[in-house]
PDB file of C-alpha atoms in Angstrom:
ATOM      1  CA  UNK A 331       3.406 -24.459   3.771  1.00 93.00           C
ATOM      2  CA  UNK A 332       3.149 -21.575   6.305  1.00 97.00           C
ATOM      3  CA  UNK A 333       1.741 -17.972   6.238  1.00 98.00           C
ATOM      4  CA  UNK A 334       1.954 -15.614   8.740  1.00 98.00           C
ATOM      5  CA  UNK A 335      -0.945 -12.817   8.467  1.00 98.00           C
ATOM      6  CA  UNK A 336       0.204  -9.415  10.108  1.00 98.00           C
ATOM      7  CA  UNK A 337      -2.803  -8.137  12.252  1.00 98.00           C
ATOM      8  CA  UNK A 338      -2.698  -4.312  13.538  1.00 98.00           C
ATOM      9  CA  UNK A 339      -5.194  -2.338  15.648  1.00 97.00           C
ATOM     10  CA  UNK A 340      -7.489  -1.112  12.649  1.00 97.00           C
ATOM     11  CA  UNK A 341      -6.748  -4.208  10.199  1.00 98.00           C
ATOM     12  CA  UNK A 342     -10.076  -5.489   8.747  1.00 97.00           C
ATOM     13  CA  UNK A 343      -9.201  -8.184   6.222  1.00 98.00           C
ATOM     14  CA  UNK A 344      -6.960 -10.306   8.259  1.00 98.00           C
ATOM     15  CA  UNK A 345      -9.092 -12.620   8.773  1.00 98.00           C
ATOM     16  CA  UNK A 346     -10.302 -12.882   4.934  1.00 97.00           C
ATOM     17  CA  UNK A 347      -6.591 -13.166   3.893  1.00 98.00           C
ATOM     18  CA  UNK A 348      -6.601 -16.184   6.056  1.00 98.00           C
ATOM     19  CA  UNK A 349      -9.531 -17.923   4.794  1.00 98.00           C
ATOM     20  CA  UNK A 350      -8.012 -17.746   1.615  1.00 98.00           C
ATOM     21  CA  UNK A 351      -4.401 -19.117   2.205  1.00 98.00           C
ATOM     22  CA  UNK A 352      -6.074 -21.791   4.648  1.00 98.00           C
ATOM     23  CA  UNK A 353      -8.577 -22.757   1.526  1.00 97.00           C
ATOM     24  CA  UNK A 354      -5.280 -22.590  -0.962  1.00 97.00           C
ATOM     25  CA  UNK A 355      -3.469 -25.414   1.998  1.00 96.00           C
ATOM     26  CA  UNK A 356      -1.210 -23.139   3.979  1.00 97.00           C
ATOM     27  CA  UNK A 357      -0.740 -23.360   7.873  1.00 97.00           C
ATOM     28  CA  UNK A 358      -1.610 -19.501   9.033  1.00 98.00           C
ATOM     29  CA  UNK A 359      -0.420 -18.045  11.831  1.00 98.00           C
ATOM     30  CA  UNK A 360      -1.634 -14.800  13.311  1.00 98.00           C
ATOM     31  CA  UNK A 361       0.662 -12.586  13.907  1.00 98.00           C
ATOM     32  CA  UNK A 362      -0.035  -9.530  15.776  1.00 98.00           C
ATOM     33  CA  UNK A 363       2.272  -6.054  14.874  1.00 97.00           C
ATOM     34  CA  UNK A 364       3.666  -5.738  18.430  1.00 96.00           C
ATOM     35  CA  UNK A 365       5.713  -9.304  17.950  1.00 95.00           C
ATOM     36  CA  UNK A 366       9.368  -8.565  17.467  1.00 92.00           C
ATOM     37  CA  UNK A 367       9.379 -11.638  14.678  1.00 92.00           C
ATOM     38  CA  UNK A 368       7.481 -13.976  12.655  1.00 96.00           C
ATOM     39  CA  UNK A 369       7.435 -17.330  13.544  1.00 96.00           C
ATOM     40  CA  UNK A 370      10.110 -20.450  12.354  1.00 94.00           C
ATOM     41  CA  UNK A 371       9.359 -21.374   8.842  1.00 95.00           C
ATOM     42  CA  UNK A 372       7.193 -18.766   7.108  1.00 97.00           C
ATOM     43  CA  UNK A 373       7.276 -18.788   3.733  1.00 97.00           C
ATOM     44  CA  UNK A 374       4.654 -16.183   2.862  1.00 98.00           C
ATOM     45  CA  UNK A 375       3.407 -12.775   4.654  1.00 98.00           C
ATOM     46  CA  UNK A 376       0.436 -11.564   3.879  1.00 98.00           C
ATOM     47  CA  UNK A 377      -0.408  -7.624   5.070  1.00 98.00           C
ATOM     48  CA  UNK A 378      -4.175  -7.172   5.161  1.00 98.00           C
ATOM     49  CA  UNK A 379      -6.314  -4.402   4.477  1.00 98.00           C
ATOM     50  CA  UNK A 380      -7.817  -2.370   6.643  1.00 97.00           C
ATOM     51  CA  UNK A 381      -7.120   1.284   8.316  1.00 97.00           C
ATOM     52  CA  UNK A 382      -4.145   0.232  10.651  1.00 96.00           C
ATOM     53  CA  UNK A 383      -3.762   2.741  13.283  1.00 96.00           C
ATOM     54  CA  UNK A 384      -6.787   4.782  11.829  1.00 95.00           C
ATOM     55  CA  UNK A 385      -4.945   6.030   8.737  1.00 94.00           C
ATOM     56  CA  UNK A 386      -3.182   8.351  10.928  1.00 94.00           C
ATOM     57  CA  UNK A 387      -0.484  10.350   9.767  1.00 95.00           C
ATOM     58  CA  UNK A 388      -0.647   8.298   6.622  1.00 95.00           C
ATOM     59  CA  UNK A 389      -2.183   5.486   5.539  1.00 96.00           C
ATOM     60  CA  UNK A 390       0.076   2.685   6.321  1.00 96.00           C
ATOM     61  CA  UNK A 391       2.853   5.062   7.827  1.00 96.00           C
ATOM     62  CA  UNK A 392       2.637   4.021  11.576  1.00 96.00           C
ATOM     63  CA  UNK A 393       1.838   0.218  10.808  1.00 97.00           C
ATOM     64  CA  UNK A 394       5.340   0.319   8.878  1.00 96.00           C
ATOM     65  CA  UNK A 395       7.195   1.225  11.759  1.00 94.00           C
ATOM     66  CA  UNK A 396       5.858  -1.516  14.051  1.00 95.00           C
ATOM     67  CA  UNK A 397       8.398  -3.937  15.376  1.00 96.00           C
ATOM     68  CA  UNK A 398       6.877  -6.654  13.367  1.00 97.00           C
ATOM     69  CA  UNK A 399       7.961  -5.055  10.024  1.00 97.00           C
ATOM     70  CA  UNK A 400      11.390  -5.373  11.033  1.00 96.00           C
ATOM     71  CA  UNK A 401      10.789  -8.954  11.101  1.00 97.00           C
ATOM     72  CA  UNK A 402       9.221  -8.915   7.295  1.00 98.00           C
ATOM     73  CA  UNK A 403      11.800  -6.976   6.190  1.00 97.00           C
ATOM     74  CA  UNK A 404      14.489  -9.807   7.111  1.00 97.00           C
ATOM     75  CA  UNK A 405      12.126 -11.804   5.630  1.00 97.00           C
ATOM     76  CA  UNK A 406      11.843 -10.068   2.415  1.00 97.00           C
ATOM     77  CA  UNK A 407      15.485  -9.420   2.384  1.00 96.00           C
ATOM     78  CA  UNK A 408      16.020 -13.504   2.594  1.00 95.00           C
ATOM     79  CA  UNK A 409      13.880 -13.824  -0.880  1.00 96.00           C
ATOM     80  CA  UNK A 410      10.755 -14.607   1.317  1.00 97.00           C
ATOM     81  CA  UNK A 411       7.227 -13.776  -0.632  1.00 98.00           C
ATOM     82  CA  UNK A 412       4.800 -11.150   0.887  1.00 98.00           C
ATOM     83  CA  UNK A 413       1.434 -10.392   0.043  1.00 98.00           C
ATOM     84  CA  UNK A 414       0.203  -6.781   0.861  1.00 98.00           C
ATOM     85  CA  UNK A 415      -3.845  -5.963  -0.041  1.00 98.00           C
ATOM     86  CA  UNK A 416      -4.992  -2.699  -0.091  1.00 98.00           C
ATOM     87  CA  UNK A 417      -3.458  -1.369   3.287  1.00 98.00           C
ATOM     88  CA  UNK A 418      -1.078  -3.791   3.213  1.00 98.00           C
ATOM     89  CA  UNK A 419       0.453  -2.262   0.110  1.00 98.00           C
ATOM     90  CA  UNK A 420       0.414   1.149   1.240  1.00 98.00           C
ATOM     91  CA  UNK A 421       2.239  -0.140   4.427  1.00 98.00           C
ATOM     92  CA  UNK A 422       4.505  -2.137   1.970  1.00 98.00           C
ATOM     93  CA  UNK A 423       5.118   1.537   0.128  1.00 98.00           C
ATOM     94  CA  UNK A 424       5.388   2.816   3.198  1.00 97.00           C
ATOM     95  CA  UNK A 425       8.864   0.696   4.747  1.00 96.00           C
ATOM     96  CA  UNK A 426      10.234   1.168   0.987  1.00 95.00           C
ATOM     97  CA  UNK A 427       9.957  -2.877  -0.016  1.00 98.00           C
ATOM     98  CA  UNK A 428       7.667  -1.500  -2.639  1.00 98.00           C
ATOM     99  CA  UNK A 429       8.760   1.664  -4.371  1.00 98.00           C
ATOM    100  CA  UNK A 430       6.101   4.441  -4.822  1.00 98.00           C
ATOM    101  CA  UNK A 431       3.296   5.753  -2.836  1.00 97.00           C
ATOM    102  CA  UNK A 432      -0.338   6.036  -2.252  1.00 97.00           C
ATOM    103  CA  UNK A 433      -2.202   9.049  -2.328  1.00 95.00           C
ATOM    104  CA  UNK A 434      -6.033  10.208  -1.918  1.00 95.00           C
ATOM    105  CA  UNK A 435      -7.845   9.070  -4.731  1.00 96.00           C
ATOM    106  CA  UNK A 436      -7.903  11.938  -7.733  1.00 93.00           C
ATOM    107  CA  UNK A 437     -11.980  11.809  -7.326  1.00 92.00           C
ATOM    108  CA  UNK A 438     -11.686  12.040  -3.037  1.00 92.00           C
ATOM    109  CA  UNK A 439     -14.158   9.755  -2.766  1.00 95.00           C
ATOM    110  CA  UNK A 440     -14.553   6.266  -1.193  1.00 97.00           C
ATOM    111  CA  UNK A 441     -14.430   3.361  -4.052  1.00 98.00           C
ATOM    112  CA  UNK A 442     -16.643   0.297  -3.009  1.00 98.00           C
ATOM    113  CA  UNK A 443     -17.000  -1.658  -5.796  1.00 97.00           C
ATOM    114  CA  UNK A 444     -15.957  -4.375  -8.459  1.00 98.00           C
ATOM    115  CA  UNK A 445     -13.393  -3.707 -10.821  1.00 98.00           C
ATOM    116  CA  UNK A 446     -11.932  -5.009 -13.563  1.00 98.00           C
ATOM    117  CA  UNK A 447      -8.010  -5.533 -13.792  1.00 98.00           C
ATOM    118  CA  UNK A 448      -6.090  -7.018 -16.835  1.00 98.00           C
ATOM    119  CA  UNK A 449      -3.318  -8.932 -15.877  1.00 98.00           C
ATOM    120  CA  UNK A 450       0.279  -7.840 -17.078  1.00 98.00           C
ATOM    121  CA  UNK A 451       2.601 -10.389 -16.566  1.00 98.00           C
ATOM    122  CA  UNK A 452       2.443 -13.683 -15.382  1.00 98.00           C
ATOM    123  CA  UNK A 453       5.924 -14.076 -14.628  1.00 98.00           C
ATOM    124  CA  UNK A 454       5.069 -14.380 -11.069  1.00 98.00           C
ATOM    125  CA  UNK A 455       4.126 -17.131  -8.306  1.00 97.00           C
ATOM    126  CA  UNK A 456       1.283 -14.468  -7.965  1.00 98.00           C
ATOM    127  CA  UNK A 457       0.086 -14.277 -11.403  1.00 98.00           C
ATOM    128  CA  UNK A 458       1.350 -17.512 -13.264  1.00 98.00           C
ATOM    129  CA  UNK A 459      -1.693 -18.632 -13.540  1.00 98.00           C
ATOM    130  CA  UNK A 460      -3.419 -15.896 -15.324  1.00 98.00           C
ATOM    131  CA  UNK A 461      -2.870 -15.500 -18.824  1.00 98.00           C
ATOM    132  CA  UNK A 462      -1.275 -12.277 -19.666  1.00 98.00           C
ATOM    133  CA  UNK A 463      -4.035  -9.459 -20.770  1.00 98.00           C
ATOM    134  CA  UNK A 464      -6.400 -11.879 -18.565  1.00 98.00           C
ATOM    135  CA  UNK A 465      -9.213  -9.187 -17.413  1.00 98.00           C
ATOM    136  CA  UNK A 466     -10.642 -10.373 -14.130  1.00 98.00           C
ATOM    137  CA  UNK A 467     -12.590  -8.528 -11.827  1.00 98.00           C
ATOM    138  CA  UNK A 468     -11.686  -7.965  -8.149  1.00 98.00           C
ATOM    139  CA  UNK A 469     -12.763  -5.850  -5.630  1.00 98.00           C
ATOM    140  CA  UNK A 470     -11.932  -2.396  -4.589  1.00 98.00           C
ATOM    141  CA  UNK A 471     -12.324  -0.485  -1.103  1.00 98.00           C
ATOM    142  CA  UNK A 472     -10.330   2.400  -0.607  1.00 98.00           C
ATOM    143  CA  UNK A 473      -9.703   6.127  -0.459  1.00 97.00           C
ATOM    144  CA  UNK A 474      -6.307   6.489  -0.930  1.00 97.00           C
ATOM    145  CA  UNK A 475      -5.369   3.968  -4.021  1.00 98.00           C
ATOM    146  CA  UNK A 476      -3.966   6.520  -6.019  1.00 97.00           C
ATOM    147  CA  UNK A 477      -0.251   5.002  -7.178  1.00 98.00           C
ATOM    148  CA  UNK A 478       2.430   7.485  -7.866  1.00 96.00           C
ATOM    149  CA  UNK A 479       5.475   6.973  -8.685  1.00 96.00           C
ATOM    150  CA  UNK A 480       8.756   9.332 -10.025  1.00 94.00           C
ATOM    151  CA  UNK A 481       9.374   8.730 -14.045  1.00 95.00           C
ATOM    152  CA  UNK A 482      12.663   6.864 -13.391  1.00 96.00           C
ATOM    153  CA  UNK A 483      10.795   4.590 -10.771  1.00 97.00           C
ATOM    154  CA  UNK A 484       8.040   4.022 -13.568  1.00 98.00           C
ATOM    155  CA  UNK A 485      10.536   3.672 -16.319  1.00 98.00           C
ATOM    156  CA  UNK A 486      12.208   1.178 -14.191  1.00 98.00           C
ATOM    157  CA  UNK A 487       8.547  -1.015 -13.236  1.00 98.00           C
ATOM    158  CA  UNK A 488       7.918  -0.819 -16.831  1.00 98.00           C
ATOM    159  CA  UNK A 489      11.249  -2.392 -18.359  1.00 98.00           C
ATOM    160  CA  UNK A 490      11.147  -4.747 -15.191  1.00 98.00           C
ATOM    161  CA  UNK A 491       7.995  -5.905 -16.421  1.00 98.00           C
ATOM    162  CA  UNK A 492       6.527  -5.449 -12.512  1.00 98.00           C
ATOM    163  CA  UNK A 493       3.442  -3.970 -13.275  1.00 98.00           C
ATOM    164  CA  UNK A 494       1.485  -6.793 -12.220  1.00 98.00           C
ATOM    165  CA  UNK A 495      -2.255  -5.472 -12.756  1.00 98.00           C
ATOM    166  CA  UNK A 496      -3.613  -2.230 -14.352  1.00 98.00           C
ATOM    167  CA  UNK A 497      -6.961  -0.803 -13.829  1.00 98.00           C
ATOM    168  CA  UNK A 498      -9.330  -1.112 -17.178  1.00 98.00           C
ATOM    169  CA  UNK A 499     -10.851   2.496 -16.375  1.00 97.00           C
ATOM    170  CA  UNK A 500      -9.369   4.206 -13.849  1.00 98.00           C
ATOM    171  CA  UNK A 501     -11.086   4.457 -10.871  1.00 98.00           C
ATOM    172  CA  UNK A 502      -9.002   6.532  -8.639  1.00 97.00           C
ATOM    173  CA  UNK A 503      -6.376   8.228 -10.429  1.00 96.00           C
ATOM    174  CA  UNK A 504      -3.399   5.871 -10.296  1.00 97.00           C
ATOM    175  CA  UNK A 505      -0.365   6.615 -12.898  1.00 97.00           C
ATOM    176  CA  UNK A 506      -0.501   4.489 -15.868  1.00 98.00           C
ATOM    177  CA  UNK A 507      -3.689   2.832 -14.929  1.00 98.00           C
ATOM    178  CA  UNK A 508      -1.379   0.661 -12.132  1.00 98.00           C
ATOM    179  CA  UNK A 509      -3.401  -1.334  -9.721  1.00 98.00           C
ATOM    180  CA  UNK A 510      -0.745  -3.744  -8.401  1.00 98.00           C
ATOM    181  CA  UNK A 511       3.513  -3.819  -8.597  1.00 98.00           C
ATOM    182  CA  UNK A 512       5.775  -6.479  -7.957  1.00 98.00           C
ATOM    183  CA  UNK A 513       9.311  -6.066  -6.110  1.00 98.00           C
ATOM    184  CA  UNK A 514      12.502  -6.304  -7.915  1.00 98.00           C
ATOM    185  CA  UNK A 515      12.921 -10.366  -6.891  1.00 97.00           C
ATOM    186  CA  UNK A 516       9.150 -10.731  -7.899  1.00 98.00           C
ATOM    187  CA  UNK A 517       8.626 -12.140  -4.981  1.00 98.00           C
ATOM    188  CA  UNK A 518       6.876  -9.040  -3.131  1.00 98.00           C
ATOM    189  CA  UNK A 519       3.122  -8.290  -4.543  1.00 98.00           C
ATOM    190  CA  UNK A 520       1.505  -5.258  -3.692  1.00 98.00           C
ATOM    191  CA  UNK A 521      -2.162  -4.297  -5.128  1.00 98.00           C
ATOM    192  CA  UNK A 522      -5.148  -1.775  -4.105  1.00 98.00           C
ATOM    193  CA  UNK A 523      -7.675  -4.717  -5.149  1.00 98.00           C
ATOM    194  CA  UNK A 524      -9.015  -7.605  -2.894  1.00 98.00           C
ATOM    195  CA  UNK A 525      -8.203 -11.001  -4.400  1.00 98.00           C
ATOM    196  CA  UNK A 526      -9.259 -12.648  -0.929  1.00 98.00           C
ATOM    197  CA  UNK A 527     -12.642 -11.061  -1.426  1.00 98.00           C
ATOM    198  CA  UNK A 528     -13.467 -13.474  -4.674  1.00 98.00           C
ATOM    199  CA  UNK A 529     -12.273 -16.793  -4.041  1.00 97.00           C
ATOM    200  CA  UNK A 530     -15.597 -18.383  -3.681  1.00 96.00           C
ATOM    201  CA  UNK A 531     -18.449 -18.581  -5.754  1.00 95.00           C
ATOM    202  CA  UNK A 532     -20.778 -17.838  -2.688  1.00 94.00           C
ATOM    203  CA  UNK A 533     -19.532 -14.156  -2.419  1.00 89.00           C
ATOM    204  CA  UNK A 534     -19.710 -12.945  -5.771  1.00 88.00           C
ATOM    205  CA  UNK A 535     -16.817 -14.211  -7.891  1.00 96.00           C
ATOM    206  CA  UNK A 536     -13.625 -16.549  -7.882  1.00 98.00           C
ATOM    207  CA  UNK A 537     -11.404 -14.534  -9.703  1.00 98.00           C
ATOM    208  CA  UNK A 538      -9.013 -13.818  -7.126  1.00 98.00           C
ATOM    209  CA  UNK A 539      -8.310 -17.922  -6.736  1.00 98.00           C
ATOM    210  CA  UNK A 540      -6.045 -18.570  -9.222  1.00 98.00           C
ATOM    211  CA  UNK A 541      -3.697 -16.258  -7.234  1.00 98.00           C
ATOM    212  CA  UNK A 542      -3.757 -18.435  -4.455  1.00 98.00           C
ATOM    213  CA  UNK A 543      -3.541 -21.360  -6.353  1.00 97.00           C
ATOM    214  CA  UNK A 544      -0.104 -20.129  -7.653  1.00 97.00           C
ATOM    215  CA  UNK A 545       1.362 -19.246  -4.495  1.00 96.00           C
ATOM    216  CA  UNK A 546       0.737 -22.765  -3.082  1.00 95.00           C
ATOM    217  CA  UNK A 547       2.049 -24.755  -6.712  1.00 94.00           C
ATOM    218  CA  UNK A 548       4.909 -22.692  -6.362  1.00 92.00           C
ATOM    219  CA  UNK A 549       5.835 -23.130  -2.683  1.00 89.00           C
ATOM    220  CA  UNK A 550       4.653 -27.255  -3.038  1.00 85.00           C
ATOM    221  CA  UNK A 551       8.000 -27.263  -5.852  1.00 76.00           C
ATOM    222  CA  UNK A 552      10.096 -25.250  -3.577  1.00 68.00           C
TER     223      UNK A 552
ATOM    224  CA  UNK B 300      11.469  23.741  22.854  1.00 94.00           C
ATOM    225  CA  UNK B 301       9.288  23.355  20.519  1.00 96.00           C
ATOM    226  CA  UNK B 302       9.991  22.326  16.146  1.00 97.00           C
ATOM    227  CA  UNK B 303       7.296  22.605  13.813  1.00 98.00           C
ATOM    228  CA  UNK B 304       7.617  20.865  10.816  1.00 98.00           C
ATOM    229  CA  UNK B 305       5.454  22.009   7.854  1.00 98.00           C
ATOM    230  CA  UNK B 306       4.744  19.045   4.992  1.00 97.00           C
ATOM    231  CA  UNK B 307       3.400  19.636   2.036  1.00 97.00           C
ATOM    232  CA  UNK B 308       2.947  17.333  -1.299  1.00 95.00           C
ATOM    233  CA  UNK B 309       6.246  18.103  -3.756  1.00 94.00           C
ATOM    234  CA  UNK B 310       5.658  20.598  -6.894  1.00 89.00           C
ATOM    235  CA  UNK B 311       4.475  18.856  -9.617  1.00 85.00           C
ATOM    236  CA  UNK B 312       2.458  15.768  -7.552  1.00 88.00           C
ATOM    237  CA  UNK B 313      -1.451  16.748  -8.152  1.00 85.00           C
ATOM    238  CA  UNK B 314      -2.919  17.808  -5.257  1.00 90.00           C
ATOM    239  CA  UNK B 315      -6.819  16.267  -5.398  1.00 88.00           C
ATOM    240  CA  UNK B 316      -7.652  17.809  -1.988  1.00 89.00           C
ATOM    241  CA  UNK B 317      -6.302  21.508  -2.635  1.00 93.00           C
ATOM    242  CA  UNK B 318      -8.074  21.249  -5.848  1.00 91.00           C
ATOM    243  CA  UNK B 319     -11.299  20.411  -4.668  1.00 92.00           C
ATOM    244  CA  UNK B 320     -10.825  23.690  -1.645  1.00 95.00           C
ATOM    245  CA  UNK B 321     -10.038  25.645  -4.800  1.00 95.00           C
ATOM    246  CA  UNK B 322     -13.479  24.569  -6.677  1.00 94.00           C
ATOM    247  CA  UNK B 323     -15.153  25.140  -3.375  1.00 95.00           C
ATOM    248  CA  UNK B 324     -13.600  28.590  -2.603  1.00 97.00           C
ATOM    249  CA  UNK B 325     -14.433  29.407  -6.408  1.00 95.00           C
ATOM    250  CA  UNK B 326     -18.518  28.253  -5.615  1.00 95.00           C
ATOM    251  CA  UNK B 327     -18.144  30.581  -2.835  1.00 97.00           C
ATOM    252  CA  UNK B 328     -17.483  33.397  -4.666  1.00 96.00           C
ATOM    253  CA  UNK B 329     -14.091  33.996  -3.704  1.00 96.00           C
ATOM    254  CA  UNK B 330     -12.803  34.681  -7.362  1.00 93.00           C
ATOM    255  CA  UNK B 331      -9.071  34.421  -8.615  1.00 94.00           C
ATOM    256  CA  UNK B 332      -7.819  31.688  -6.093  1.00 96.00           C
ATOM    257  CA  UNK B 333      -5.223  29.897  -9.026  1.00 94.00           C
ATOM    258  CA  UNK B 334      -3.983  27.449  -6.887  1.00 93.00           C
ATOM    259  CA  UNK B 335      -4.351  25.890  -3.370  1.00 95.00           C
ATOM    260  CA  UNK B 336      -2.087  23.650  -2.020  1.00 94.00           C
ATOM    261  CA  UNK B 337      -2.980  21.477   1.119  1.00 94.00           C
ATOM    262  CA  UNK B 338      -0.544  20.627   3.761  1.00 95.00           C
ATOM    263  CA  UNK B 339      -0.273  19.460   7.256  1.00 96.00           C
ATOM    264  CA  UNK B 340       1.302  21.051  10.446  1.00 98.00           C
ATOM    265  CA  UNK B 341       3.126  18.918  12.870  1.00 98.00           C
ATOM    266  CA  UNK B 342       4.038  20.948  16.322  1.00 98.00           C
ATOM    267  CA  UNK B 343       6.970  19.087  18.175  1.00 98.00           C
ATOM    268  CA  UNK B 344       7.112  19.684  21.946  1.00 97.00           C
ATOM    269  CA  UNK B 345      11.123  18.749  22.424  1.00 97.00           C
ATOM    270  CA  UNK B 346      13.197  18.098  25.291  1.00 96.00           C
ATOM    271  CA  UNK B 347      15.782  21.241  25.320  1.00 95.00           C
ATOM    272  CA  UNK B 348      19.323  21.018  23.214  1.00 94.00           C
ATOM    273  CA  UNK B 349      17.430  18.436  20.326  1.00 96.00           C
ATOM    274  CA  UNK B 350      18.986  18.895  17.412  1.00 97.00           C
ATOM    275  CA  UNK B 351      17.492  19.973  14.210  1.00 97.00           C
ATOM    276  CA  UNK B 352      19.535  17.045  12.757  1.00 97.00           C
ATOM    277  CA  UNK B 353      17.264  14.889  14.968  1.00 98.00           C
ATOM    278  CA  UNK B 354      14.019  16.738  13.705  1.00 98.00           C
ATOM    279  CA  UNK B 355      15.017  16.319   9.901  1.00 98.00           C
ATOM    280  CA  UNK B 356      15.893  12.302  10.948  1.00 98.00           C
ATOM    281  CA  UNK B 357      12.034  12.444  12.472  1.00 97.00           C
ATOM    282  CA  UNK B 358      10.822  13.757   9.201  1.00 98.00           C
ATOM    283  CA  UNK B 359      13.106  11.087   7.137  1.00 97.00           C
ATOM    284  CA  UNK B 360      11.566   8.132   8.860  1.00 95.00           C
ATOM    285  CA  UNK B 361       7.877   8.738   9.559  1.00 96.00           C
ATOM    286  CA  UNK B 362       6.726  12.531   9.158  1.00 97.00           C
ATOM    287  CA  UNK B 363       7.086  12.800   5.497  1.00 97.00           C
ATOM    288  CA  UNK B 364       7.395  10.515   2.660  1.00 96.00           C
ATOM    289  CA  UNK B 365       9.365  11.769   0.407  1.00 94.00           C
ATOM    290  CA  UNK B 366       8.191   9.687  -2.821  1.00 93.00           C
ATOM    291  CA  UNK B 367       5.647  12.261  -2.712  1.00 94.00           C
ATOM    292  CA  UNK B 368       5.881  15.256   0.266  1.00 96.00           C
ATOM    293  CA  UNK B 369       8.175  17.794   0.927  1.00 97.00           C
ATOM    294  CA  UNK B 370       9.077  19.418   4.384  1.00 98.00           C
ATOM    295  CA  UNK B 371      10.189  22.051   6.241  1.00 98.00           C
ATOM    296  CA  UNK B 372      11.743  22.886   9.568  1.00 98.00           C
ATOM    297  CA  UNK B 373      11.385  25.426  12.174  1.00 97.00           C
ATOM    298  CA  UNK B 374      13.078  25.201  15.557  1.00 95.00           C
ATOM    299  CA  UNK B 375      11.988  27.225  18.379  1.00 81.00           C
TER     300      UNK B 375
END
């Protein structure tokens, strides 16, 4: 089992994301945004948080145009799974393999702290082993978490069942509470919360494990 | 040449940071500001003969996103 973890200039949670898919049995690979591919054999990309290229522009708009995304695009596009955390899912939002967008939390101010989420479906590698409604608590740590998304596209997440996680109290704004969506295959996760942040006891809370856990069963019955 | 491409968040997406000018114009004593809308200016220096068609491409891929902005183009 291989994961590739997408590093750019301004990433801060690379390094966390691989901790956790090392601890969950995957080979990681580093891969840094300049390379024009990801490496033979990848079956999972995880995009880190962080403030890629300073938030610039947008947060997550310059990351998505790196020459690396190209390569997770293909990837995506050939029913790969991807994993984008907090900057990682606005840069997912960003190259349109999530739909929606991020936007300045409705407060403006900084969130730095533990939240709870309830899970809302667990038909997902990401999620199976949850139990739907499942509130867990994960961390949060951004400014601009603040989902929106046009009715149709909402109407359409909603039917699809892709609304992965929703905020219980709403921290920042987000439409319809969401904290995390899934892509139309279900094999594309992106959330504003930090699973890699609790996956040991040590720092606070293992919620975010059983994530992990599901990516590898599913990937060892591939 | 030069473009300058004006983008602003799309009627009907709230605007937090306008809002919280608004508030602050309001504490200032500047009474009767209804609405304030924040945006960002982006000032093109172009090689002569590009296209607006090239400008609106510019805006298409990275200078808006238009889940949620709006834009406008002026050439010259």
């Amino acid at each position: 089992m291989k994961a590739a973890v997408i590093v750019f200039p301004g990433s801060n949670c690379d390094r966390d994301l691989a901790v956790a898919f090392r601890k969950a049995g995957f080979q990681v690979d580093m891969v840094w945004h300049k390379d024009q591919g990801l490496p033979e054999g990848v079956d999972i990309v995880g995009i880190p948080g962080g403030f890629s290229f300073g938030d610039y522009l947008r947060c997550g708009a310059i990351a998505g145009q790196s020459p690396v995304m190209k390569g997770v695009a293909a990837h995506v596009e050939r029913g790969g799974y991807a994993l984008g955390i907090c900057n990682g899912f606005q840069v997912l939002c960003e190259t349109g393999l999530l739909p929606g967008a991020l936007m300045r939390n409705a407060g403006l101010k900084f969130i730095c702290r533990m939240q709870t989420l309830s899970v809302e479906t667990t038909n997902s590698v990401f999620t199976q082993n949850y139990d739907k409604g499942q509130q867990i608590d994960i961390p949060l740590a951004h400014h601009d978490g603040n989902y929106v998304i046009g009715a149709e596209g909402l109407a359409a997440l909603k039917a699809e069942d892709r609304i992965a996680f929703r905020y219980v109290g709403n921290p920042n704004g987000a439409i319809d509470d969401i904290a995390g969506v899934l892509s139309e295959n279900r094999r594309v996760l992106g959330m504003m919360p930090h699973p890699e942040r609790v996956i040991d006891a040590n720092h606070g809370g293992t919620d975010g494990w059983a994530m992990f856990t599901g990516l590898t069963q599913a990937l060892v019955a591939a | 040449m030069r473009a300058t491409v004006t983008v602003m968040l799309k009627q009907g997406v709230l605007d937090p940071q306008g809002e919280a000018v608004r508030h602050a114009l309001g504490a200032l004593g500047f009474d009767g500001v209804e609405g304030v809308r924040q945006g960002k200016v982006i000032e093109l220096d172009l090689a002569d003969g590009t296209s607006e068609e090239t400008v609106k491409a510019m805006c298409e891929k990275l200078l808006a996103n238009t889940v949620i902005e709006s834009y406008s183009i002026s050439m010259g």
